[in-house]
Each structure stands twice: as C-alpha cells, then as structure tokens.
Amino acid sequence: MAWLTPAARAEAAAKVARMTAKVGYPAAWRDYGALEIRRADALGNRDRARRHEWLRLAALSGKPVDRQAWAMSPLEPNAFYDPMLNQINLPAGILPAPFFDAKADDAANYGGIGTLIAHEISHAFDSNGAQFDSRGVQRDWWSAADHAAFDALTTQVVARFDAIEVLPGARVNGKFTLPENMADLMGLQLAWRAWRSLPETGQASGGAERFFPAYAQQWAAKRRDERTRQLLASDPHAPPSLRANFPAMQLDGFHETFGTREGDAMFVPAQDRLRVW
Ligand SMILES: [Zn+2]
C-alpha cells in the first residue's frame, strides 16, 4: 500500500497477521428446533421466523462476542469483511465455479476466488478499514500523512469513475462507490501478484490468458436499463461490466498479456494506470 507511512505499515502488517477467515460453513449450526413451520401458513411462518430471529439476537445481548458465530448463511453466494473481528467470510455458496473449481488450473482460480479473497482483504485497508486497527478496535491508525496520500490517490479514482457514463445521462457516483472500487482495484492487483509469485505456473506466460477471463466471468450479469439506473443511485458497487473491465485496464500485467495498443477499447497509457499496491 503505497500510501502508508512506516508506523501505519507496521500496523497494517499486524492486521494481515491477525486476520482470520470463515470458510464454507460454521462449526456449530444454528438451532431452529424452536421454530414452528406450518403448512399453508406462509404469513404465519414469516412472522414466526422473524420472531425466532429476533429472540436469537436479543439473547446475545450482554454476552461476550462469539467469534465463531456466522453472520451469513452458508448458502449465500456472497462474501464480506468484518472490521470488528478482522475477519473475511467466504460461505460455501460462493465457492463453486466460476469462483472456484478444484479441477481448474491456478490461473483460473487466482483470477476467480483469488481476486474475491483479495477484494475482501483489501477492505481492511480502505477508508473503512482505516477506522479499525488490527484487533478490531475502532481507532484511526492512519497518520495525517497516510490520510493525505490516500486522499490524493482516491481523488483520482473518484474522478475516473465520475467520468463514466453508463447509460445516457446516468453516471457512476465515484465517491459513493469508492470503497468498493478501491477493493476491486486492490483485489485484482494483489491476486495478480500472488499468482505471479507462484514458482511454477505464475511465471509462465501461458496461464495469464486464463487469469483475466476467470476474473471477468464473476461479473456476468443481465439487467434492464431501469434496474441499472436504480442501482447506480443505491448500490455501493459499480455496475458489473465496469467491475470486470476497469480494474484490469489499470493493471500492467493485463496490457502485457494481451499486447494492447493505443486505439484498443481497453487500452490505458502506462502513466495513467491507477496503481494501488
Ligand atoms: Zn466489497
């Protein structure tokens, strides 16, 4: 992280060292034995399910934090970073292809689940992550110089996204989507470095052509324009096509792999590429 001064860098290293992961499913399943489900009573089932969940949450009050408890359902095809536990969460729902495939080569898995894991790790070091230290305590562990350097970098990121017109008259809100855009940029750059550091496959140029399509496949989506406009105003993530293309366009390795040249749709001159690590 180019913006961190030595003291903050030491805390960042501690944050990585202390980071843990929840993968797949919880060690102890939630007990739904007390929840009564009746046939042909959808509304009643909904009410009882809500009450059951409320009672579960209320019972946690005043007790020590259970660090093993899961906030997500293992079925969810999603992932998140929890700053207070300094923990990434990868439920079983996000582990099948195209994110991860045990039979695929390293390039595809680093481009898929690797970039997603790196995205979640990156949230520990964005503007939200700056508010929580390596033990999950809410305190600003960045100096004024760290914030200033981060602001200088993110001002460029905000401006680049603000300039993107997704549909006629509808633009990305660069400031609103900044933490997610930073995590996307950091995630791809970090996963790329991790893959390149593999002694065998990472050095071979042949696999790079599979790394980037695996990354892009995560963002396959189909939406009506109306939905896209709605999400531009309410979703802290950029539209999927931008999440696929924009981070790749900032990466030297992408341009080297595909030999992009001026005039190509995804070409960005080397001096204009946003480098975050
Ligand atoms: Zn995110």
PDB file of C-alpha atoms and ligand atoms in Angstrom:
ATOM      1  CA  MET A   1       0.000   0.000   0.000  1.00  0.00           C
ATOM      2  CA  ALA A   2       1.881   2.910  -1.387  1.00  0.00           C
ATOM      3  CA  TRP A   3       0.082   5.465   0.809  1.00  0.00           C
ATOM      4  CA  LEU A   4       1.122   4.069   4.206  1.00  0.00           C
ATOM      5  CA  THR A   5       3.946   5.568   6.259  1.00  0.00           C
ATOM      6  CA  PRO A   6       6.224   3.159   8.244  1.00  0.00           C
ATOM      7  CA  ALA A   7       4.207   3.220  11.523  1.00  0.00           C
ATOM      8  CA  ALA A   8       0.909   2.571   9.752  1.00  0.00           C
ATOM      9  CA  ARG A   9       2.608  -0.036   7.605  1.00  0.00           C
ATOM     10  CA  ALA A  10       3.602  -1.960  10.766  1.00  0.00           C
ATOM     11  CA  GLU A  11       0.001  -1.894  11.998  1.00  0.00           C
ATOM     12  CA  ALA A  12      -1.165  -2.999   8.539  1.00  0.00           C
ATOM     13  CA  ALA A  13       1.224  -5.960   8.687  1.00  0.00           C
ATOM     14  CA  ALA A  14      -0.165  -6.838  12.140  1.00  0.00           C
ATOM     15  CA  LYS A  15      -3.647  -6.585  10.716  1.00  0.00           C
ATOM     16  CA  VAL A  16      -2.804  -9.101   7.990  1.00  0.00           C
ATOM     17  CA  ALA A  17      -1.122 -11.409  10.527  1.00  0.00           C
ATOM     18  CA  ARG A  18      -4.152 -11.363  12.849  1.00  0.00           C
ATOM     19  CA  MET A  19      -6.748 -11.670  10.084  1.00  0.00           C
ATOM     20  CA  THR A  20      -8.784 -14.863  10.178  1.00  0.00           C
ATOM     21  CA  ALA A  21     -11.239 -16.421   7.740  1.00  0.00           C
ATOM     22  CA  LYS A  22     -14.552 -18.193   7.989  1.00  0.00           C
ATOM     23  CA  VAL A  23     -14.806 -20.583   5.062  1.00  0.00           C
ATOM     24  CA  GLY A  24     -17.658 -22.866   3.979  1.00  0.00           C
ATOM     25  CA  TYR A  25     -19.993 -23.315   6.925  1.00  0.00           C
ATOM     26  CA  PRO A  26     -19.994 -22.817  10.720  1.00  0.00           C
ATOM     27  CA  ALA A  27     -18.630 -25.410  13.148  1.00  0.00           C
ATOM     28  CA  ALA A  28     -21.888 -25.239  15.115  1.00  0.00           C
ATOM     29  CA  TRP A  29     -25.169 -24.923  13.227  1.00  0.00           C
ATOM     30  CA  ARG A  30     -27.933 -22.658  14.469  1.00  0.00           C
ATOM     31  CA  ASP A  31     -30.734 -24.484  16.267  1.00  0.00           C
ATOM     32  CA  TYR A  32     -34.084 -23.950  14.559  1.00  0.00           C
ATOM     33  CA  GLY A  33     -35.821 -26.590  16.707  1.00  0.00           C
ATOM     34  CA  ALA A  34     -37.990 -23.983  18.429  1.00  0.00           C
ATOM     35  CA  LEU A  35     -39.234 -22.515  15.121  1.00  0.00           C
ATOM     36  CA  GLU A  36     -42.627 -23.879  14.177  1.00  0.00           C
ATOM     37  CA  ILE A  37     -43.293 -24.155  10.422  1.00  0.00           C
ATOM     38  CA  ARG A  38     -46.905 -24.866   9.424  1.00  0.00           C
ATOM     39  CA  ARG A  39     -48.154 -25.979   6.022  1.00  0.00           C
ATOM     40  CA  ALA A  40     -50.329 -23.451   4.162  1.00  0.00           C
ATOM     41  CA  ASP A  41     -49.475 -20.599   6.541  1.00  0.00           C
ATOM     42  CA  ALA A  42     -46.855 -18.560   4.672  1.00  0.00           C
ATOM     43  CA  LEU A  43     -47.555 -15.316   6.521  1.00  0.00           C
ATOM     44  CA  GLY A  44     -47.545 -17.041   9.913  1.00  0.00           C
ATOM     45  CA  ASN A  45     -44.294 -18.818   9.032  1.00  0.00           C
ATOM     46  CA  ARG A  46     -42.745 -15.475   8.129  1.00  0.00           C
ATOM     47  CA  ASP A  47     -43.873 -13.904  11.411  1.00  0.00           C
ATOM     48  CA  ARG A  48     -42.649 -16.846  13.489  1.00  0.00           C
ATOM     49  CA  ALA A  49     -39.313 -16.907  11.608  1.00  0.00           C
ATOM     50  CA  ARG A  50     -38.837 -13.187  12.300  1.00  0.00           C
ATOM     51  CA  ARG A  51     -39.722 -13.621  15.959  1.00  0.00           C
ATOM     52  CA  HIS A  52     -37.334 -16.573  16.227  1.00  0.00           C
ATOM     53  CA  GLU A  53     -34.532 -14.489  14.748  1.00  0.00           C
ATOM     54  CA  TRP A  54     -35.314 -11.510  16.974  1.00  0.00           C
ATOM     55  CA  LEU A  55     -35.226 -13.703  20.090  1.00  0.00           C
ATOM     56  CA  ARG A  56     -31.897 -15.178  18.942  1.00  0.00           C
ATOM     57  CA  LEU A  57     -30.379 -11.688  18.581  1.00  0.00           C
ATOM     58  CA  ALA A  58     -31.912 -10.439  21.861  1.00  0.00           C
ATOM     59  CA  ALA A  59     -30.394 -13.418  23.717  1.00  0.00           C
ATOM     60  CA  LEU A  60     -26.910 -12.294  22.587  1.00  0.00           C
ATOM     61  CA  SER A  61     -27.275  -9.008  24.457  1.00  0.00           C
ATOM     62  CA  GLY A  62     -24.827  -8.593  27.332  1.00  0.00           C
ATOM     63  CA  LYS A  63     -22.895 -11.737  26.455  1.00  0.00           C
ATOM     64  CA  PRO A  64     -19.308 -11.894  25.239  1.00  0.00           C
ATOM     65  CA  VAL A  65     -18.862 -11.812  21.452  1.00  0.00           C
ATOM     66  CA  ASP A  66     -18.950 -15.291  19.927  1.00  0.00           C
ATOM     67  CA  ARG A  67     -16.126 -15.117  17.402  1.00  0.00           C
ATOM     68  CA  GLN A  68     -17.146 -18.422  15.856  1.00  0.00           C
ATOM     69  CA  ALA A  69     -20.732 -17.342  15.101  1.00  0.00           C
ATOM     70  CA  TRP A  70     -21.650 -16.738  11.467  1.00  0.00           C
ATOM     71  CA  ALA A  71     -23.405 -13.563  10.356  1.00  0.00           C
ATOM     72  CA  MET A  72     -24.034 -15.027   6.876  1.00  0.00           C
ATOM     73  CA  SER A  73     -25.936 -18.065   5.727  1.00  0.00           C
ATOM     74  CA  PRO A  74     -23.512 -20.673   4.306  1.00  0.00           C
ATOM     75  CA  LEU A  75     -25.778 -20.804   1.223  1.00  0.00           C
ATOM     76  CA  GLU A  76     -25.186 -17.183   0.217  1.00  0.00           C
ATOM     77  CA  PRO A  77     -23.194 -16.574  -2.974  1.00  0.00           C
ATOM     78  CA  ASN A  78     -21.505 -13.565  -1.374  1.00  0.00           C
ATOM     79  CA  ALA A  79     -18.569 -12.661   0.859  1.00  0.00           C
ATOM     80  CA  PHE A  80     -17.661  -9.873   3.249  1.00  0.00           C
ATOM     81  CA  TYR A  81     -15.011  -8.432   5.532  1.00  0.00           C
ATOM     82  CA  ASP A  82     -15.898  -7.857   9.176  1.00  0.00           C
ATOM     83  CA  PRO A  83     -13.728  -4.999  10.511  1.00  0.00           C
ATOM     84  CA  MET A  84     -14.552  -5.603  14.176  1.00  0.00           C
ATOM     85  CA  LEU A  85     -13.472  -9.251  14.031  1.00  0.00           C
ATOM     86  CA  ASN A  86     -10.792  -8.538  11.378  1.00  0.00           C
ATOM     87  CA  GLN A  87     -12.130 -11.496   9.513  1.00  0.00           C
ATOM     88  CA  ILE A  88     -13.103 -12.423   5.978  1.00  0.00           C
ATOM     89  CA  ASN A  89     -16.184 -14.563   5.393  1.00  0.00           C
ATOM     90  CA  LEU A  90     -16.448 -16.941   2.440  1.00  0.00           C
ATOM     91  CA  PRO A  91     -19.595 -19.071   2.671  1.00  0.00           C
ATOM     92  CA  ALA A  92     -19.990 -22.305   0.717  1.00  0.00           C
ATOM     93  CA  GLY A  93     -22.408 -20.513  -1.632  1.00  0.00           C
ATOM     94  CA  ILE A  94     -19.582 -18.515  -3.259  1.00  0.00           C
ATOM     95  CA  LEU A  95     -17.144 -21.402  -3.581  1.00  0.00           C
ATOM     96  CA  PRO A  96     -18.492 -23.208  -6.697  1.00  0.00           C
ATOM     97  CA  ALA A  97     -17.413 -22.223 -10.241  1.00  0.00           C
ATOM     98  CA  PRO A  98     -16.927 -19.696 -11.723  1.00  0.00           C
ATOM     99  CA  PHE A  99     -15.326 -18.525  -8.461  1.00  0.00           C
ATOM    100  CA  PHE A 100     -13.506 -21.719  -7.508  1.00  0.00           C
ATOM    101  CA  ASP A 101     -13.108 -25.051  -9.256  1.00  0.00           C
ATOM    102  CA  ALA A 102     -10.824 -27.712  -7.766  1.00  0.00           C
ATOM    103  CA  LYS A 103     -10.259 -29.092 -11.279  1.00  0.00           C
ATOM    104  CA  ALA A 104      -9.356 -25.723 -12.835  1.00  0.00           C
ATOM    105  CA  ASP A 105      -5.777 -24.503 -13.147  1.00  0.00           C
ATOM    106  CA  ASP A 106      -4.199 -21.999 -10.761  1.00  0.00           C
ATOM    107  CA  ALA A 107      -4.628 -19.129 -13.219  1.00  0.00           C
ATOM    108  CA  ALA A 108      -8.413 -19.549 -13.274  1.00  0.00           C
ATOM    109  CA  ASN A 109      -8.728 -19.941  -9.501  1.00  0.00           C
ATOM    110  CA  TYR A 110      -6.466 -16.984  -8.697  1.00  0.00           C
ATOM    111  CA  GLY A 111      -8.387 -14.905 -11.253  1.00  0.00           C
ATOM    112  CA  GLY A 112     -11.696 -16.072  -9.732  1.00  0.00           C
ATOM    113  CA  ILE A 113     -11.842 -16.754  -5.987  1.00  0.00           C
ATOM    114  CA  GLY A 114      -8.308 -15.331  -5.556  1.00  0.00           C
ATOM    115  CA  THR A 115      -9.378 -11.858  -6.624  1.00  0.00           C
ATOM    116  CA  LEU A 116     -12.500 -12.123  -4.482  1.00  0.00           C
ATOM    117  CA  ILE A 117     -10.498 -13.102  -1.370  1.00  0.00           C
ATOM    118  CA  ALA A 118      -8.058 -10.262  -2.092  1.00  0.00           C
ATOM    119  CA  HIS A 119     -11.024  -7.872  -2.508  1.00  0.00           C
ATOM    120  CA  GLU A 120     -12.265  -8.763   0.992  1.00  0.00           C
ATOM    121  CA  ILE A 121      -8.763  -8.473   2.494  1.00  0.00           C
ATOM    122  CA  SER A 122      -8.460  -5.054   0.846  1.00  0.00           C
ATOM    123  CA  HIS A 123     -11.453  -3.757   2.784  1.00  0.00           C
ATOM    124  CA  ALA A 124      -9.194  -3.902   5.866  1.00  0.00           C
ATOM    125  CA  PHE A 125      -7.077  -1.198   4.233  1.00  0.00           C
ATOM    126  CA  ASP A 126      -9.557   1.156   2.603  1.00  0.00           C
ATOM    127  CA  SER A 127     -11.234   4.224   4.107  1.00  0.00           C
ATOM    128  CA  ASN A 128     -13.497   1.973   6.213  1.00  0.00           C
ATOM    129  CA  GLY A 129     -10.664  -0.325   7.285  1.00  0.00           C
ATOM    130  CA  ALA A 130      -8.695   2.731   8.416  1.00  0.00           C
ATOM    131  CA  GLN A 131     -11.207   3.138  11.247  1.00  0.00           C
ATOM    132  CA  PHE A 132     -10.410  -0.241  12.860  1.00  0.00           C
ATOM    133  CA  ASP A 133      -6.995  -1.474  13.994  1.00  0.00           C
ATOM    134  CA  SER A 134      -5.539  -4.996  13.905  1.00  0.00           C
ATOM    135  CA  ARG A 135      -7.578  -6.014  16.975  1.00  0.00           C
ATOM    136  CA  GLY A 136     -10.838  -4.654  15.618  1.00  0.00           C
ATOM    137  CA  VAL A 137     -10.761  -1.670  17.970  1.00  0.00           C
ATOM    138  CA  GLN A 138     -12.342   1.422  16.465  1.00  0.00           C
ATOM    139  CA  ARG A 139      -9.489   3.897  16.287  1.00  0.00           C
ATOM    140  CA  ASP A 140      -7.854   5.735  13.427  1.00  0.00           C
ATOM    141  CA  TRP A 141      -4.487   4.036  12.929  1.00  0.00           C
ATOM    142  CA  TRP A 142      -3.506   6.255   9.987  1.00  0.00           C
ATOM    143  CA  SER A 143      -1.490   9.452  10.452  1.00  0.00           C
ATOM    144  CA  ALA A 144      -2.445  12.701   8.746  1.00  0.00           C
ATOM    145  CA  ALA A 145       0.175  11.893   6.088  1.00  0.00           C
ATOM    146  CA  ASP A 146      -1.435   8.481   5.412  1.00  0.00           C
ATOM    147  CA  HIS A 147      -4.843  10.074   5.004  1.00  0.00           C
ATOM    148  CA  ALA A 148      -3.430  12.779   2.733  1.00  0.00           C
ATOM    149  CA  ALA A 149      -1.675  10.238   0.492  1.00  0.00           C
ATOM    150  CA  PHE A 150      -4.789   8.054   0.395  1.00  0.00           C
ATOM    151  CA  ASP A 151      -6.950  11.069  -0.449  1.00  0.00           C
ATOM    152  CA  ALA A 152      -4.611  12.028  -3.302  1.00  0.00           C
ATOM    153  CA  LEU A 153      -4.915   8.540  -4.749  1.00  0.00           C
ATOM    154  CA  THR A 154      -8.644   8.169  -4.219  1.00  0.00           C
ATOM    155  CA  THR A 155      -9.370  11.622  -5.670  1.00  0.00           C
ATOM    156  CA  GLN A 156      -8.094  10.210  -8.968  1.00  0.00           C
ATOM    157  CA  VAL A 157     -10.212   7.058  -8.582  1.00  0.00           C
ATOM    158  CA  VAL A 158     -13.329   9.133  -7.818  1.00  0.00           C
ATOM    159  CA  ALA A 159     -12.723  11.390 -10.832  1.00  0.00           C
ATOM    160  CA  ARG A 160     -12.203   8.442 -13.179  1.00  0.00           C
ATOM    161  CA  PHE A 161     -15.465   6.792 -12.100  1.00  0.00           C
ATOM    162  CA  ASP A 162     -17.427  10.069 -12.077  1.00  0.00           C
ATOM    163  CA  ALA A 163     -16.497  10.447 -15.752  1.00  0.00           C
ATOM    164  CA  ILE A 164     -18.053   7.122 -16.786  1.00  0.00           C
ATOM    165  CA  GLU A 165     -21.469   7.425 -18.412  1.00  0.00           C
ATOM    166  CA  VAL A 166     -23.107   4.007 -18.090  1.00  0.00           C
ATOM    167  CA  LEU A 167     -26.373   4.929 -19.821  1.00  0.00           C
ATOM    168  CA  PRO A 168     -27.365   8.254 -21.446  1.00  0.00           C
ATOM    169  CA  GLY A 169     -27.331  10.801 -18.618  1.00  0.00           C
ATOM    170  CA  ALA A 170     -26.578   8.176 -15.935  1.00  0.00           C
ATOM    171  CA  ARG A 171     -23.131   8.212 -14.378  1.00  0.00           C
ATOM    172  CA  VAL A 172     -21.337   6.255 -11.676  1.00  0.00           C
ATOM    173  CA  ASN A 173     -21.132   8.130  -8.363  1.00  0.00           C
ATOM    174  CA  GLY A 174     -17.370   7.947  -7.795  1.00  0.00           C
ATOM    175  CA  LYS A 175     -17.466   8.957  -4.142  1.00  0.00           C
ATOM    176  CA  PHE A 176     -20.328   6.642  -3.179  1.00  0.00           C
ATOM    177  CA  THR A 177     -18.703   3.617  -4.855  1.00  0.00           C
ATOM    178  CA  LEU A 178     -15.128   4.473  -3.782  1.00  0.00           C
ATOM    179  CA  PRO A 179     -14.540   1.809  -1.055  1.00  0.00           C
ATOM    180  CA  GLU A 180     -15.785  -0.963  -3.354  1.00  0.00           C
ATOM    181  CA  ASN A 181     -13.878   0.377  -6.358  1.00  0.00           C
ATOM    182  CA  MET A 182     -10.701   0.542  -4.269  1.00  0.00           C
ATOM    183  CA  ALA A 183     -11.268  -3.034  -3.069  1.00  0.00           C
ATOM    184  CA  ASP A 184     -11.771  -4.152  -6.695  1.00  0.00           C
ATOM    185  CA  LEU A 185      -8.552  -2.410  -7.779  1.00  0.00           C
ATOM    186  CA  MET A 186      -6.568  -3.726  -4.814  1.00  0.00           C
ATOM    187  CA  GLY A 187      -8.126  -7.186  -5.133  1.00  0.00           C
ATOM    188  CA  LEU A 188      -7.110  -7.706  -8.746  1.00  0.00           C
ATOM    189  CA  GLN A 189      -3.634  -6.243  -8.275  1.00  0.00           C
ATOM    190  CA  LEU A 190      -2.994  -8.330  -5.158  1.00  0.00           C
ATOM    191  CA  ALA A 191      -4.312 -11.594  -6.637  1.00  0.00           C
ATOM    192  CA  TRP A 192      -2.277 -10.983  -9.789  1.00  0.00           C
ATOM    193  CA  ARG A 193       0.878 -10.532  -7.707  1.00  0.00           C
ATOM    194  CA  ALA A 194       0.063 -13.632  -5.663  1.00  0.00           C
ATOM    195  CA  TRP A 195      -0.441 -15.705  -8.804  1.00  0.00           C
ATOM    196  CA  ARG A 196       2.729 -14.351 -10.425  1.00  0.00           C
ATOM    197  CA  SER A 197       4.687 -15.275  -7.302  1.00  0.00           C
ATOM    198  CA  LEU A 198       3.818 -18.978  -7.688  1.00  0.00           C
ATOM    199  CA  PRO A 199       7.093 -20.690  -8.534  1.00  0.00           C
ATOM    200  CA  GLU A 200       5.732 -22.924 -11.317  1.00  0.00           C
ATOM    201  CA  THR A 201       2.639 -21.649 -13.082  1.00  0.00           C
ATOM    202  CA  GLY A 202       2.803 -17.999 -12.054  1.00  0.00           C
ATOM    203  CA  GLN A 203       5.900 -17.309 -14.087  1.00  0.00           C
ATOM    204  CA  ALA A 204       4.571 -18.971 -17.216  1.00  0.00           C
ATOM    205  CA  SER A 205       3.011 -16.531 -19.639  1.00  0.00           C
ATOM    206  CA  GLY A 206       0.568 -19.137 -20.986  1.00  0.00           C
ATOM    207  CA  GLY A 207      -1.771 -19.059 -17.988  1.00  0.00           C
ATOM    208  CA  ALA A 208      -2.274 -15.311 -17.934  1.00  0.00           C
ATOM    209  CA  GLU A 209      -4.817 -15.596 -20.763  1.00  0.00           C
ATOM    210  CA  ARG A 210      -6.923 -17.701 -18.386  1.00  0.00           C
ATOM    211  CA  PHE A 211      -6.448 -15.493 -15.308  1.00  0.00           C
ATOM    212  CA  PHE A 212      -8.293 -12.480 -16.751  1.00  0.00           C
ATOM    213  CA  PRO A 213     -11.336 -14.259 -18.278  1.00  0.00           C
ATOM    214  CA  ALA A 214     -11.786 -16.065 -14.926  1.00  0.00           C
ATOM    215  CA  TYR A 215     -11.786 -12.661 -13.231  1.00  0.00           C
ATOM    216  CA  ALA A 216     -14.267 -11.228 -15.733  1.00  0.00           C
ATOM    217  CA  GLN A 217     -16.659 -14.201 -15.523  1.00  0.00           C
ATOM    218  CA  GLN A 218     -17.533 -13.316 -11.929  1.00  0.00           C
ATOM    219  CA  TRP A 219     -19.326 -10.246 -13.196  1.00  0.00           C
ATOM    220  CA  ALA A 220     -21.536 -11.875 -15.822  1.00  0.00           C
ATOM    221  CA  ALA A 221     -24.942 -10.253 -15.279  1.00  0.00           C
ATOM    222  CA  LYS A 222     -28.046  -9.293 -17.199  1.00  0.00           C
ATOM    223  CA  ARG A 223     -30.089  -6.264 -16.171  1.00  0.00           C
ATOM    224  CA  ARG A 224     -32.709  -3.992 -17.625  1.00  0.00           C
ATOM    225  CA  ASP A 225     -31.637  -0.374 -18.066  1.00  0.00           C
ATOM    226  CA  GLU A 226     -34.191   0.718 -15.451  1.00  0.00           C
ATOM    227  CA  ARG A 227     -32.605  -1.587 -12.891  1.00  0.00           C
ATOM    228  CA  THR A 228     -29.130  -0.348 -13.825  1.00  0.00           C
ATOM    229  CA  ARG A 229     -30.265   3.271 -13.260  1.00  0.00           C
ATOM    230  CA  GLN A 230     -31.803   2.323  -9.912  1.00  0.00           C
ATOM    231  CA  LEU A 231     -28.610   0.573  -8.768  1.00  0.00           C
ATOM    232  CA  LEU A 232     -26.392   3.472  -9.888  1.00  0.00           C
ATOM    233  CA  ALA A 233     -28.168   5.506  -7.208  1.00  0.00           C
ATOM    234  CA  SER A 234     -28.315   2.859  -4.482  1.00  0.00           C
ATOM    235  CA  ASP A 235     -25.596   0.182  -4.912  1.00  0.00           C
ATOM    236  CA  PRO A 236     -22.173   0.929  -3.376  1.00  0.00           C
ATOM    237  CA  HIS A 237     -20.641  -1.262  -6.113  1.00  0.00           C
ATOM    238  CA  ALA A 238     -20.061  -0.094  -9.699  1.00  0.00           C
ATOM    239  CA  PRO A 239     -22.040  -1.906 -12.444  1.00  0.00           C
ATOM    240  CA  PRO A 240     -20.725  -5.447 -13.136  1.00  0.00           C
ATOM    241  CA  SER A 241     -19.243  -4.689 -16.573  1.00  0.00           C
ATOM    242  CA  LEU A 242     -17.143  -1.914 -15.030  1.00  0.00           C
ATOM    243  CA  ARG A 243     -16.051  -4.175 -12.191  1.00  0.00           C
ATOM    244  CA  ALA A 244     -14.802  -6.629 -14.823  1.00  0.00           C
ATOM    245  CA  ASN A 245     -13.044  -4.150 -17.104  1.00  0.00           C
ATOM    246  CA  PHE A 246     -11.908  -1.117 -15.121  1.00  0.00           C
ATOM    247  CA  PRO A 247      -9.528  -2.848 -12.656  1.00  0.00           C
ATOM    248  CA  ALA A 248      -7.989  -4.918 -15.474  1.00  0.00           C
ATOM    249  CA  MET A 249      -7.385  -1.739 -17.502  1.00  0.00           C
ATOM    250  CA  GLN A 250      -5.249  -0.359 -14.641  1.00  0.00           C
ATOM    251  CA  LEU A 251      -3.006  -3.433 -14.443  1.00  0.00           C
ATOM    252  CA  ASP A 252       0.268  -3.557 -16.376  1.00  0.00           C
ATOM    253  CA  GLY A 253       0.009  -7.360 -16.478  1.00  0.00           C
ATOM    254  CA  PHE A 254      -3.272  -7.149 -18.381  1.00  0.00           C
ATOM    255  CA  HIS A 255      -1.759  -4.972 -21.118  1.00  0.00           C
ATOM    256  CA  GLU A 256       1.364  -7.156 -21.290  1.00  0.00           C
ATOM    257  CA  THR A 257      -0.725 -10.328 -21.543  1.00  0.00           C
ATOM    258  CA  PHE A 258      -2.918  -9.156 -24.394  1.00  0.00           C
ATOM    259  CA  GLY A 259      -0.490  -6.750 -26.062  1.00  0.00           C
ATOM    260  CA  THR A 260      -2.960  -3.842 -26.028  1.00  0.00           C
ATOM    261  CA  ARG A 261      -2.165  -0.825 -28.162  1.00  0.00           C
ATOM    262  CA  GLU A 262      -3.392   2.705 -28.470  1.00  0.00           C
ATOM    263  CA  GLY A 263      -6.817   2.676 -30.115  1.00  0.00           C
ATOM    264  CA  ASP A 264      -7.899  -0.560 -28.367  1.00  0.00           C
ATOM    265  CA  ALA A 265     -11.068  -0.149 -26.292  1.00  0.00           C
ATOM    266  CA  MET A 266      -9.368  -1.219 -23.054  1.00  0.00           C
ATOM    267  CA  PHE A 267      -6.019   0.497 -23.630  1.00  0.00           C
ATOM    268  CA  VAL A 268      -4.812   2.904 -20.931  1.00  0.00           C
ATOM    269  CA  PRO A 269      -1.383   4.574 -21.297  1.00  0.00           C
ATOM    270  CA  ALA A 270       1.102   3.271 -18.705  1.00  0.00           C
ATOM    271  CA  GLN A 271       1.392   6.652 -16.951  1.00  0.00           C
ATOM    272  CA  ASP A 272      -2.400   6.880 -16.480  1.00  0.00           C
ATOM    273  CA  ARG A 273      -2.876   3.463 -14.840  1.00  0.00           C
ATOM    274  CA  LEU A 274      -4.037   3.569 -11.209  1.00  0.00           C
ATOM    275  CA  ARG A 275      -1.614   1.547  -9.097  1.00  0.00           C
ATOM    276  CA  VAL A 276      -2.762   0.876  -5.545  1.00  0.00           C
ATOM    277  CA  TRP A 277      -0.218  -1.627  -4.174  1.00  0.00           C
TER     278      TRP A 277
HETATM  279 ZN    ZN B   1     -16.511  -5.263  -1.171  1.00  0.00          ZN
END
